[in-house]
Short mmCIF file of C-alpha atoms in Angstrom, two decimals:
data_model
loop_
_atom_site.label_atom_id
_atom_site.label_comp_id
_atom_site.label_asym_id
_atom_site.label_seq_id
_atom_site.Cartn_x
_atom_site.Cartn_y
_atom_site.Cartn_z
CA MET A 1 0.00 0.00 0.00
CA SER A 2 1.26 3.48 -0.69
CA THR A 3 2.70 5.42 2.20
CA THR A 4 0.08 8.15 1.84
CA LEU A 5 -2.82 5.72 1.98
CA ARG A 6 -1.38 3.84 4.93
CA ALA A 7 -1.02 7.19 6.68
CA ARG A 8 -4.69 7.99 5.92
CA ALA A 9 -5.78 4.61 7.33
CA GLU A 10 -3.77 5.33 10.49
CA VAL A 11 -5.46 8.72 10.78
CA VAL A 12 -8.89 7.06 10.67
CA ARG A 13 -7.87 4.68 13.48
CA LEU A 14 -6.37 7.46 15.61
CA ALA A 15 -9.40 9.71 15.10
CA ARG A 16 -11.68 6.89 16.22
CA LEU A 17 -9.58 6.31 19.34
CA LEU A 18 -9.59 10.00 20.24
CA GLY A 19 -13.28 10.40 19.45
CA THR A 20 -12.87 12.95 16.70
CA GLU A 21 -13.50 13.18 12.95
CA PRO A 22 -10.71 11.94 10.66
CA ALA A 23 -10.84 15.28 8.83
CA GLU A 24 -9.60 16.95 12.03
CA LEU A 25 -6.40 14.90 11.86
CA ASP A 26 -5.87 14.80 8.10
CA HIS A 27 -2.92 17.13 8.45
CA LEU A 28 -1.03 14.32 10.21
CA ALA A 29 -1.11 12.20 7.04
CA ASP A 30 0.47 15.07 5.14
CA ALA A 31 3.20 15.71 7.68
CA LEU A 32 4.06 12.27 9.05
CA PRO A 33 4.85 8.78 7.76
CA PRO A 34 2.29 6.08 8.74
CA GLU A 35 4.70 4.57 11.27
CA ALA A 36 4.79 7.84 13.19
CA ILE A 37 0.98 8.06 13.37
CA ARG A 38 0.83 4.45 14.46
CA GLU A 39 3.39 5.10 17.21
CA LEU A 40 1.27 8.00 18.45
CA ARG A 41 -1.83 5.80 18.38
CA ASP A 42 -0.07 3.04 20.30
CA ARG A 43 0.99 5.52 22.94
CA CYS A 44 -2.59 6.85 23.19
CA VAL A 45 -3.96 3.28 23.53
CA GLU A 46 -1.44 2.65 26.30
CA VAL A 47 -2.28 5.78 28.21
CA LEU A 48 -6.05 5.52 27.77
CA PHE A 49 -6.07 2.00 29.10
CA ASP A 50 -3.50 2.73 31.81
CA ALA A 51 -5.46 5.74 32.94
CA GLY A 52 -8.51 3.64 33.55
CA SER A 53 -6.71 0.49 34.57
CA GLU A 54 -7.65 0.54 38.25
CA ARG A 55 -11.29 1.27 37.40
CA LEU A 56 -11.10 -1.27 34.60
CA ARG A 57 -9.77 -3.97 36.92
CA GLY A 58 -12.58 -3.14 39.35
CA ALA A 59 -15.19 -3.32 36.59
CA ALA A 60 -13.70 -6.61 35.39
CA SER A 61 -13.85 -8.20 38.84
CA ALA A 62 -17.38 -6.87 39.28
CA ALA A 63 -18.34 -8.48 35.98
CA ALA A 64 -16.81 -11.75 37.17
CA LEU A 65 -19.41 -11.87 39.98
CA LEU A 66 -22.30 -11.98 37.56
CA PRO A 67 -23.73 -14.99 35.76
CA THR A 68 -22.84 -14.87 32.07
CA PRO A 69 -26.42 -14.09 30.83
CA VAL A 70 -26.62 -11.16 33.28
CA ALA A 71 -23.16 -9.90 32.31
CA ALA A 72 -24.14 -10.08 28.62
CA SER A 73 -27.36 -8.20 29.21
CA LEU A 74 -25.52 -5.59 31.27
CA ALA A 75 -22.84 -5.21 28.60
CA GLN A 76 -25.38 -4.48 25.93
CA LYS A 77 -27.96 -2.45 27.84
CA ALA A 78 -25.93 -0.59 30.46
CA MET A 79 -22.41 -0.27 29.17
CA GLY A 80 -22.60 0.01 25.43
CA PRO A 81 -19.96 -0.86 22.83
CA VAL A 82 -17.31 1.69 23.79
CA LEU A 83 -17.06 0.52 27.40
CA CYS A 84 -17.22 -3.11 26.35
CA ALA A 85 -14.30 -2.53 24.03
CA LEU A 86 -12.48 -0.88 26.90
CA LEU A 87 -13.15 -3.77 29.29
CA ALA A 88 -12.51 -6.58 26.82
CA GLY A 89 -8.81 -6.67 27.67
CA SER A 90 -9.37 -6.83 31.43
CA VAL A 91 -11.89 -9.66 31.66
CA ASP A 92 -10.86 -13.31 31.57
CA ARG A 93 -10.60 -14.57 27.98
CA ARG A 94 -12.96 -17.53 28.32
CA ARG A 95 -15.56 -15.35 30.01
CA THR A 96 -15.24 -12.65 27.39
CA VAL A 97 -15.86 -15.21 24.65
CA ASP A 98 -18.86 -16.65 26.56
CA ILE A 99 -20.35 -13.18 26.98
CA ALA A 100 -19.65 -12.31 23.33
CA ASP A 101 -21.45 -15.49 22.27
CA ARG A 102 -24.62 -14.11 23.87
CA LEU A 103 -24.42 -10.69 22.27
CA PRO A 104 -26.09 -9.93 18.95
CA PRO A 105 -23.71 -9.53 15.96
CA ALA A 106 -24.78 -5.90 15.44
CA PHE A 107 -23.63 -5.05 18.98
CA LEU A 108 -20.39 -7.02 18.57
CA ALA A 109 -19.72 -5.11 15.35
CA GLU A 110 -20.00 -1.85 17.31
CA VAL A 111 -17.61 -3.24 19.94
CA ALA A 112 -15.19 -4.31 17.20
CA ILE A 113 -15.15 -0.76 15.82
CA HIS A 114 -13.84 0.54 19.15
CA LEU A 115 -11.58 -2.38 19.94
CA ASP A 116 -7.87 -2.64 19.19
CA PRO A 117 -7.60 -6.36 18.37
CA ARG A 118 -3.91 -6.35 19.32
CA ARG A 119 -5.06 -6.00 22.95
CA VAL A 120 -7.24 -9.11 22.83
CA PRO A 121 -5.72 -11.41 20.18
CA ASP A 122 -6.66 -14.58 22.05
CA VAL A 123 -10.30 -13.49 22.40
CA VAL A 124 -10.50 -12.76 18.67
CA ALA A 125 -8.85 -16.09 17.87
CA ALA A 126 -11.31 -17.93 20.12
CA MET A 127 -14.40 -16.58 18.36
CA ALA A 128 -16.34 -19.23 16.46
CA PRO A 129 -16.17 -18.86 12.65
CA ALA A 130 -19.95 -18.49 12.40
CA ARG A 131 -19.90 -15.57 14.88
CA VAL A 132 -17.04 -13.96 13.01
CA ALA A 133 -19.02 -14.30 9.77
CA ALA A 134 -22.11 -12.71 11.35
CA VAL A 135 -20.09 -9.77 12.71
CA THR A 136 -18.34 -9.40 9.34
CA GLU A 137 -21.72 -9.02 7.66
CA GLU A 138 -22.58 -6.22 10.07
CA LEU A 139 -19.24 -4.51 9.56
CA THR A 140 -19.60 -4.81 5.78
CA ALA A 141 -23.02 -3.16 5.97
CA ARG A 142 -21.41 -0.29 7.90
CA SER A 143 -18.51 0.01 5.39
CA GLU A 144 -16.11 -0.61 8.29
CA HIS A 145 -13.17 -1.62 6.12
CA VAL A 146 -10.59 -0.14 8.49
CA THR A 147 -11.98 -2.26 11.34
CA MET A 148 -12.16 -5.45 9.28
CA ALA A 149 -8.59 -4.97 8.05
CA GLN A 150 -7.36 -4.66 11.64
CA PHE A 151 -8.96 -7.97 12.58
CA VAL A 152 -7.73 -9.93 9.58
CA ASP A 153 -4.32 -10.42 11.18
CA HIS A 154 -5.85 -12.05 14.26
CA LEU A 155 -8.45 -14.42 12.83
CA THR A 156 -7.89 -18.16 12.66
CA PRO A 157 -7.78 -19.56 9.11
CA GLU A 158 -11.27 -21.04 9.61
CA ALA A 159 -12.71 -17.76 10.85
CA LEU A 160 -11.03 -15.89 8.00
CA ASP A 161 -12.57 -18.29 5.48
CA ALA A 162 -15.98 -17.80 7.09
CA ALA A 163 -15.57 -14.02 6.91
CA LEU A 164 -14.41 -14.14 3.29
CA ALA A 165 -17.50 -16.13 2.39
CA VAL A 166 -19.87 -13.36 3.54
CA VAL A 167 -17.97 -10.24 2.51
CA ASP A 168 -18.79 -8.91 -0.96
CA ASP A 169 -16.12 -8.26 -3.59
CA ASP A 170 -16.24 -4.50 -3.23
CA ALA A 171 -15.76 -4.63 0.55
CA LEU A 172 -13.12 -7.34 0.25
CA LEU A 173 -11.04 -5.21 -2.09
CA ARG A 174 -11.36 -2.12 0.11
CA THR A 175 -10.46 -4.20 3.18
CA ALA A 176 -7.54 -6.11 1.64
CA PHE A 177 -6.12 -2.76 0.62
CA LEU A 178 -5.95 -1.74 4.31
CA VAL A 179 -4.48 -4.97 5.69
CA ASP A 180 -1.02 -4.37 7.10
CA ASP A 181 0.60 -7.77 6.70
CA PRO A 182 1.54 -8.50 3.06
CA ALA A 183 1.74 -12.25 3.76
CA ARG A 184 -1.92 -12.21 4.81
CA ILE A 185 -2.98 -10.39 1.66
CA ASP A 186 -1.07 -12.90 -0.44
CA ARG A 187 -2.70 -15.79 1.41
CA ILE A 188 -6.17 -14.34 1.02
CA VAL A 189 -5.81 -13.75 -2.71
CA THR A 190 -4.09 -17.11 -3.23
CA GLU A 191 -6.95 -18.99 -1.61
CA LEU A 192 -9.75 -17.11 -3.32
CA PRO A 193 -11.39 -19.06 -6.13
CA ASP A 194 -10.92 -17.66 -9.64
CA GLU A 195 -14.42 -16.20 -9.77
CA ARG A 196 -13.77 -14.16 -6.62
CA VAL A 197 -10.57 -12.72 -8.08
CA VAL A 198 -12.49 -11.82 -11.23
CA GLY A 199 -15.13 -10.34 -8.92
CA LEU A 200 -12.51 -8.11 -7.28
CA LEU A 201 -11.52 -6.81 -10.72
CA ALA A 202 -15.16 -6.22 -11.60
CA ALA A 203 -15.62 -4.34 -8.31
CA ALA A 204 -12.60 -2.23 -9.19
CA ARG A 205 -14.27 -1.32 -12.49
CA THR A 206 -17.66 -0.59 -10.95
CA SER A 207 -16.41 1.50 -8.02
CA ALA A 208 -13.21 2.90 -9.63
CA LEU A 209 -10.97 1.11 -7.14
CA TRP A 210 -7.90 0.74 -9.35
CA PHE A 211 -5.64 2.30 -6.78
CA GLU A 212 -6.77 -0.33 -4.28
CA VAL A 213 -6.15 -3.08 -6.86
CA LEU A 214 -2.63 -1.82 -7.53
CA ALA A 215 -1.87 -1.57 -3.81
CA VAL A 216 -3.05 -5.16 -3.27
CA ILE A 217 -1.06 -6.40 -6.29
CA ASP A 218 1.99 -4.73 -4.84
CA GLU A 219 1.81 -7.02 -1.81
CA LEU A 220 1.36 -10.28 -3.73
CA GLY A 221 4.00 -12.94 -4.24
CA PRO A 222 4.91 -14.05 -7.78
CA ARG A 223 2.36 -16.89 -7.98
CA ALA A 224 -0.64 -14.90 -6.81
CA LYS A 225 0.44 -12.00 -9.01
CA GLY A 226 0.72 -14.25 -12.06
CA ARG A 227 -2.71 -15.75 -11.45
CA LEU A 228 -4.32 -12.35 -11.01
CA ALA A 229 -2.60 -11.05 -14.16
CA ASP A 230 -3.86 -13.97 -16.24
CA LEU A 231 -7.38 -13.71 -14.85
CA ALA A 232 -7.34 -9.99 -15.68
CA VAL A 233 -6.35 -10.79 -19.26
CA ASP A 234 -8.99 -13.53 -19.52
CA ALA A 235 -11.71 -11.27 -18.12
CA ASP A 236 -13.41 -8.55 -20.09
CA ARG A 237 -10.75 -6.69 -22.10
CA GLN A 238 -12.10 -3.52 -20.50
CA VAL A 239 -10.37 -4.57 -17.28
CA ILE A 240 -6.90 -4.11 -18.78
CA GLU A 241 -7.99 -1.07 -20.81
CA GLU A 242 -9.38 0.70 -17.74
CA LEU A 243 -6.42 -0.23 -15.57
CA ALA A 244 -4.11 1.10 -18.27
CA ALA A 245 -6.12 4.31 -18.58
CA TYR A 246 -5.93 4.74 -14.82
CA ALA A 247 -2.16 4.12 -14.73
CA GLN A 248 -1.71 6.60 -17.57
CA ALA A 249 -3.84 9.30 -15.95
CA GLU A 250 -2.26 8.91 -12.51
CA GLY A 251 1.32 8.25 -13.60
CA LEU A 252 1.30 4.81 -11.97
CA TRP A 253 2.86 2.61 -14.61
CA ALA A 254 5.65 1.61 -12.25
CA SER A 255 2.97 -0.15 -10.17
CA VAL A 256 1.33 -1.77 -13.21
CA LEU A 257 4.55 -3.11 -14.78
CA PRO A 258 4.96 -5.95 -12.25
CA LEU A 259 1.50 -7.13 -13.30
CA VAL A 260 2.41 -6.82 -16.99
CA GLY A 261 5.54 -8.86 -16.30
CA SER A 262 3.47 -11.55 -14.57
CA ILE A 263 1.23 -12.28 -17.56
CA SER A 264 1.93 -15.79 -18.82
CA PRO A 265 3.61 -16.00 -22.26
CA ASP A 266 0.55 -17.50 -23.98
CA ARG A 267 -1.55 -14.48 -23.02
CA ARG A 268 1.00 -11.76 -23.70
CA GLY A 269 0.09 -11.55 -27.36
CA ARG A 270 -3.51 -10.69 -26.50
CA VAL A 271 -2.40 -7.79 -24.33
CA ALA A 272 0.03 -6.60 -26.98
CA LYS A 273 -2.88 -6.37 -29.43
CA LEU A 274 -4.86 -3.94 -27.24
CA PRO A 275 -4.91 -0.48 -28.84
CA THR A 276 -4.00 1.16 -25.50
CA PHE A 277 -0.49 -0.23 -25.73
CA HIS A 278 -0.01 1.22 -29.23
CA LYS A 279 -0.60 4.84 -28.23
CA ALA A 280 2.53 6.96 -28.35
CA ALA A 281 1.82 8.75 -25.07
CA VAL A 282 1.19 5.45 -23.27
CA ILE A 283 4.34 3.88 -24.69
CA ASP A 284 6.42 6.90 -23.67
CA ALA A 285 5.03 6.75 -20.12
CA ILE A 286 5.58 2.98 -19.81
CA VAL A 287 9.15 3.16 -21.11
CA LEU A 288 9.98 5.98 -18.73
CA ALA A 289 8.44 4.06 -15.81
CA ALA A 290 10.36 0.91 -16.74
CA ALA A 291 13.58 2.91 -16.90
CA GLU A 292 13.08 4.84 -13.69
CA SER A 293 11.91 1.86 -11.65
CA ASP A 294 14.20 -0.67 -13.35
CA ARG A 295 11.33 -2.85 -14.50
CA TRP A 296 12.71 -3.70 -17.94
CA ALA A 297 12.33 -7.39 -17.29
CA ASP A 298 8.57 -6.83 -16.97
CA LEU A 299 8.27 -4.71 -20.09
CA LEU A 300 10.62 -6.25 -22.69
CA PRO A 301 8.69 -9.52 -23.21
CA LEU A 302 5.56 -7.52 -24.03
CA VAL A 303 7.47 -5.26 -26.42
CA ALA A 304 8.53 -8.34 -28.36
CA GLU A 305 4.84 -9.05 -29.07
CA LEU A 306 3.85 -5.53 -30.08
CA PRO A 307 3.15 -4.64 -33.71
CA ALA A 308 6.14 -3.18 -35.61
CA LYS A 309 4.87 0.38 -35.47
CA ALA A 310 4.48 0.27 -31.68
CA GLN A 311 7.94 -1.32 -31.39
CA ARG A 312 9.41 1.62 -33.31
CA ARG A 313 7.74 3.96 -30.87
CA VAL A 314 9.22 1.99 -27.95
CA ALA A 315 12.63 2.30 -29.63
CA ALA A 316 12.15 6.06 -30.05
CA SER A 317 11.16 6.38 -26.38
CA VAL A 318 14.20 4.40 -25.27
CA ALA A 319 16.39 6.64 -27.43
CA ARG A 320 15.12 9.67 -25.55
CA LEU A 321 16.13 8.27 -22.18
CA ASP A 322 19.20 9.41 -20.33
CA ALA A 323 22.19 7.28 -21.43
CA ASP A 324 22.66 5.88 -17.92
CA LEU A 325 19.08 4.56 -17.96
CA VAL A 326 19.75 2.85 -21.31
CA GLN A 327 22.83 1.31 -19.74
CA ASP A 328 20.66 -0.02 -16.92
CA ALA A 329 18.30 -1.50 -19.53
CA VAL A 330 21.20 -3.41 -21.09
CA ALA A 331 22.25 -4.74 -17.69
CA ALA A 332 18.67 -5.66 -16.72
CA ALA A 333 18.02 -7.44 -20.04
CA THR A 334 21.25 -9.42 -19.68
CA ARG A 335 20.41 -10.42 -16.11
CA ALA A 336 16.90 -11.48 -17.05
CA GLY A 337 17.98 -13.37 -20.19
CA LEU A 338 16.00 -10.96 -22.36
CA ILE A 339 18.75 -9.83 -24.70
CA ASP A 340 16.79 -10.97 -27.76
CA ASP A 341 13.97 -8.65 -26.79
CA LEU A 342 16.34 -5.75 -26.21
CA ALA A 343 18.08 -6.42 -29.54
CA LEU A 344 14.66 -6.22 -31.14
CA VAL A 345 14.17 -2.75 -29.66
CA LEU A 346 17.58 -1.67 -30.95
CA GLY A 347 16.70 -3.12 -34.34
CA ALA A 348 13.50 -1.07 -34.42
CA MET A 349 15.38 2.14 -33.63
CA GLU A 350 15.58 4.67 -36.42
CA GLU A 351 18.59 6.83 -37.29
CA PRO A 352 20.12 8.93 -35.87
CA ASP A 353 18.68 7.60 -32.57
CA HIS A 354 20.23 4.21 -33.12
CA ASP A 355 23.77 5.46 -33.67
CA GLU A 356 23.57 7.80 -30.73
CA VAL A 357 22.20 5.21 -28.33
CA VAL A 358 24.66 2.48 -29.34
CA GLY A 359 27.56 4.95 -29.33
CA ALA A 360 26.70 6.14 -25.82
CA ALA A 361 26.23 2.56 -24.63
CA VAL A 362 29.69 1.50 -25.84
CA ARG A 363 31.37 4.59 -24.40
CA ARG A 364 29.72 4.09 -21.02
CA THR A 365 30.43 0.37 -21.02
CA ALA A 366 34.11 1.14 -21.63
CA ARG A 367 34.10 3.81 -18.93
CA ASP A 368 32.39 1.59 -16.35
CA ARG A 369 34.13 -1.61 -17.55
CA THR A 370 30.77 -3.40 -17.69
CA TRP A 371 31.48 -5.41 -20.81
CA ALA A 372 30.02 -8.50 -19.18
CA ASP A 373 26.58 -6.84 -19.55
CA LEU A 374 26.99 -5.77 -23.16
CA LEU A 375 28.85 -8.73 -24.65
CA PRO A 376 25.98 -11.25 -24.62
CA LEU A 377 23.94 -8.67 -26.52
CA LEU A 378 26.52 -8.59 -29.31
CA ALA A 379 25.59 -12.15 -30.27
CA VAL A 380 22.04 -11.18 -31.17
CA LEU A 381 22.47 -7.66 -32.48
CA PRO A 382 21.48 -6.86 -36.04
CA PRO A 383 24.48 -6.21 -38.40
CA ARG A 384 23.82 -2.46 -38.41
CA THR A 385 24.20 -2.32 -34.62
CA ARG A 386 27.31 -4.49 -34.67
CA ARG A 387 28.90 -2.13 -37.19
CA ARG A 388 28.10 0.78 -34.92
CA VAL A 389 29.67 -1.03 -31.96
CA ALA A 390 32.76 -1.58 -34.09
CA GLU A 391 32.94 2.13 -35.01
CA GLN A 392 32.79 3.07 -31.37
CA ALA A 393 35.34 0.44 -30.39
CA ALA A 394 37.80 2.10 -32.74
CA ALA A 395 37.59 5.22 -30.61
CA LEU A 396 38.45 3.41 -27.37
CA THR A 397 41.76 3.93 -25.63
CA ASP A 398 44.38 1.16 -25.59
CA GLY A 399 43.59 0.55 -21.93
CA ASP A 400 39.89 0.14 -22.74
CA LEU A 401 40.74 -2.33 -25.50
CA VAL A 402 42.85 -4.43 -23.13
CA ALA A 403 39.93 -4.50 -20.65
CA LEU A 404 37.57 -5.40 -23.47
CA VAL A 405 39.69 -8.31 -24.71
CA ARG A 406 40.02 -9.62 -21.16
CA SER A 407 36.24 -9.46 -20.64
CA VAL A 408 35.57 -11.20 -23.94
CA ASP A 409 38.00 -13.95 -23.01
CA ALA A 410 36.62 -14.29 -19.47
CA ALA A 411 33.04 -14.51 -20.76
CA GLY A 412 34.00 -16.89 -23.58
CA LEU A 413 32.10 -14.67 -25.99
CA TRP A 414 34.59 -14.59 -28.84
CA GLU A 415 32.16 -15.51 -31.55
CA PRO A 416 30.07 -12.30 -31.59
CA TRP A 417 33.16 -10.25 -30.85
CA LEU A 418 34.98 -11.75 -33.87
CA GLU A 419 32.11 -10.50 -36.01
CA VAL A 420 32.67 -7.05 -34.57
CA ILE A 421 36.44 -7.27 -35.17
CA ALA A 422 35.76 -8.16 -38.79
CA GLU A 423 33.95 -4.84 -39.10
CA LEU A 424 36.89 -2.85 -37.70
CA GLY A 425 39.37 -0.96 -39.85
CA HIS A 426 42.97 -2.19 -40.02
CA PRO A 427 44.36 0.45 -37.63
CA THR A 428 42.01 -0.65 -34.83
CA GLN A 429 42.59 -4.31 -35.61
CA GLU A 430 46.30 -3.56 -35.28
CA ARG A 431 45.70 -1.98 -31.85
CA LEU A 432 43.94 -5.17 -30.73
CA ARG A 433 46.96 -7.25 -31.66
CA GLY A 434 48.86 -6.41 -28.45
CA PRO A 435 46.14 -7.44 -25.97
CA MET A 436 45.13 -10.46 -28.06
CA ALA A 437 48.72 -11.67 -28.34
CA LYS A 438 48.69 -12.08 -24.56
CA LEU A 439 45.87 -14.64 -24.73
CA SER A 440 46.67 -18.24 -23.85
CA LYS A 441 47.62 -20.58 -26.67
CA ARG A 442 44.52 -22.56 -25.95
CA ALA A 443 42.32 -19.49 -26.32
CA LEU A 444 44.00 -18.58 -29.59
CA ARG A 445 43.47 -22.12 -30.90
CA THR A 446 39.77 -21.94 -30.05
CA LEU A 447 39.60 -18.57 -31.71
CA ASP A 448 41.25 -19.92 -34.80
CA HIS A 449 38.55 -22.59 -35.13
CA GLN A 450 35.82 -20.04 -34.62
CA VAL A 451 37.26 -17.79 -37.31
CA ASP A 452 36.96 -20.69 -39.75
CA GLY A 453 33.49 -21.54 -38.54
CA LEU A 454 32.29 -17.99 -39.07
CA GLY A 455 33.98 -17.69 -42.46
CA LEU A 456 35.91 -14.65 -41.27
CA ARG A 457 39.39 -15.70 -42.33
CA GLY A 458 40.76 -12.95 -44.48
CA ARG A 459 38.65 -10.29 -42.78
CA LEU A 460 40.71 -9.93 -39.65
CA GLY A 461 43.54 -7.90 -41.19
CA PRO A 462 46.68 -7.85 -39.05
CA LEU A 463 45.10 -10.23 -36.54
CA HIS A 464 44.98 -12.96 -39.13
CA ASP A 465 48.72 -13.48 -38.76
CA LEU A 466 48.39 -13.73 -34.99
CA LEU A 467 45.92 -16.57 -35.27
CA ASP A 468 47.45 -18.18 -38.31
CA GLY A 469 50.96 -17.93 -36.89
CA ASP A 470 49.93 -19.80 -33.82
CA ARG A 471 48.47 -22.75 -35.64
CA MET B 1 14.13 33.48 18.21
CA THR B 2 12.52 31.33 20.86
CA THR B 3 10.64 28.17 20.16
CA THR B 4 7.41 27.53 22.00
CA THR B 5 7.14 24.09 23.52
CA ALA B 6 3.84 24.51 25.36
CA GLY B 7 2.08 22.09 23.02
CA ARG B 8 4.86 19.51 23.28
CA ASP B 9 4.87 19.81 27.08
CA ALA B 10 1.09 19.40 27.22
CA LEU B 11 1.20 16.32 24.99
CA ALA B 12 4.03 14.84 27.08
CA THR B 13 1.85 15.31 30.16
CA GLU B 14 -1.11 13.58 28.53
CA LEU B 15 1.07 10.77 27.17
CA GLU B 16 2.68 10.44 30.60
CA GLY B 17 6.11 10.37 28.99
CA PRO B 18 8.18 12.03 26.30
CA VAL B 19 6.55 12.86 22.96
CA PRO B 20 7.77 10.37 20.32
CA GLU B 21 10.57 11.78 18.15
CA ALA B 22 8.56 10.70 15.13
CA LEU B 23 6.26 13.67 15.80
CA ASP B 24 9.08 16.20 15.46
CA PRO B 25 7.85 17.44 12.06
CA LEU B 26 4.66 18.74 13.70
CA ALA B 27 4.34 22.37 14.73
CA ASP B 28 3.83 23.05 18.42
CA GLU B 29 0.22 24.12 17.94
CA ARG B 30 -0.51 20.77 16.30
CA LEU B 31 0.98 19.00 19.32
CA ALA B 32 -1.23 21.16 21.53
CA GLU B 33 -4.31 20.08 19.55
CA LEU B 34 -3.33 16.43 19.99
CA ALA B 35 -2.86 17.01 23.72
CA ASP B 36 -6.35 18.54 23.94
CA LEU B 37 -7.89 15.65 22.04
CA LEU B 38 -6.20 13.07 24.25
CA ALA B 39 -7.20 14.91 27.41
CA ALA B 40 -10.80 15.05 26.21
CA ALA B 41 -10.74 11.33 25.36
CA LYS B 42 -9.47 10.52 28.84
CA ALA B 43 -12.14 12.66 30.48
CA ARG B 44 -14.84 11.12 28.33
CA GLN B 45 -13.61 7.65 29.16
CA ALA B 46 -13.73 8.37 32.90
CA GLU B 47 -17.26 9.76 32.59
CA ASP B 48 -18.38 6.80 30.50
CA LEU B 49 -16.97 4.38 33.03
CA ALA B 50 -18.68 6.11 35.93
CA ALA B 51 -21.99 6.38 34.10
CA GLY B 52 -21.69 2.79 32.90
CA ALA B 53 -21.10 1.52 36.43
CA GLU B 54 -24.10 3.43 37.71
CA GLU B 55 -26.29 2.20 34.87
CA ALA B 56 -24.98 -1.33 35.32
CA LEU B 57 -26.32 -1.51 38.84
CA ARG B 58 -29.85 -1.44 37.47
CA PHE B 59 -29.19 -4.77 35.76
CA VAL B 60 -27.41 -6.45 38.65
CA PRO B 61 -29.60 -8.77 40.73
CA ARG B 62 -30.38 -7.15 44.11
CA LEU B 63 -28.50 -9.93 45.89
CA LEU B 64 -25.25 -9.11 44.11
CA ARG B 65 -25.43 -5.32 44.26
CA GLY B 66 -23.30 -5.01 47.43
CA PRO B 67 -20.38 -7.13 46.26
CA PHE B 68 -20.69 -5.55 42.80
CA ARG B 69 -20.39 -2.04 44.26
CA ARG B 70 -17.40 -3.06 46.33
CA ALA B 71 -15.65 -4.61 43.34
CA LEU B 72 -16.18 -1.39 41.44
CA GLY B 73 -14.72 0.58 44.31
CA ALA B 74 -17.81 2.72 44.25
#
């Protein structure tokens, strides 16, 4: 969940505790992180309960004198929900549960609203699933999502299942969005049947709850995320279109990209066909989000499925990025084994973008000595890009060339590099002679075979002698 | 320039301990508002408890009213 929204949820809880309207405390969400508001709330809970503790203990021992039916009647008719919530932590657990069992769900819902479940976790855990379900229905009717979210962490799996069965999709989405523990959210979504997950997406459409959907997605593990992504694709195509429109309008593509990256390969093509993903403004925003949040691994597989025109637009957007961000894209694609997809983007790049991007990439790779990232890409680059790499290599210093040869040798990536060497002019080939002459005899022998295999003999200029002479 | 800490002091009193450092970004008047809210909540709670105890007696069987009163400290 976003920091701002967590802060707002904390404000609602604090306002309830202090008996004021959330609007009175809204300024806290603007000035403080959610953890700070929570710390303040915890301190208030402590002091409010400490302040009354002697009276509370007295009230608890007085309650212990009464038969359970009398205590239940007294709780409801004389004390009311606020005092019951106050006393819940002071009365014996078994007795509290017995009393609660005699109270109507509507009253228990009111108690729950004023109760901090962290004070009575064992009472909450001891509630029968059917009671929990009945109270959940009441809380749903009151739109008490903040309250329900607080209790989720303390329910037994059986009680949670019972509650999930009675809560509607709209309320479930709004509640899941407020749950603190990501593992719980993941468990809930994982165990929901497909039709409920589809129902959550439908609720998001009906009530414009895309922010809530994105916040929930953010907390999911890879499996749950993948399932949700596929169900979203399989559902009405409007789901993806509306989510995309929302991400575009709110600048939230960085939150949508993990979902895009979770779509299974057999469904990716369907998403790539949606007109939304062909719009220039959308493509520009997605590329920028992928670059700034380093989510290339989520985006590149989809790019590979886009129509040619949209791919050219992606290439143009990439070309407009800061050179360091392009460098990160190369590294990310290499790490994720997506160099074919990145090569495709480079292939779709028009001039002079292409020459500028490749030139900058080679210069920065030489500067940062990150050849291990760029070299695998060489193997799949189109000839035009390889030529450009060769042109740039000619401008490298001798020291850079030595580092380059060492990296090529260490990575065992001679084959694509030989193709680049073949594109170099004789003076640069001559400059490579020194560092290459230092290679082991074994490496030179391997190289010699590869030169034959690639049909490059005769195109290596002064290096030909080096290889040939070592035969 | 002097910095007013009246709000911070009031909140520390109501919290019965130092104000959390996490609240440092708040202006002193905001801390004063929080102190007022907490003080009001405490007062309301005390009133509710007293009224609740009084009201509760109406539901307690006559036989148990004495011990009940004593347990409440009333």
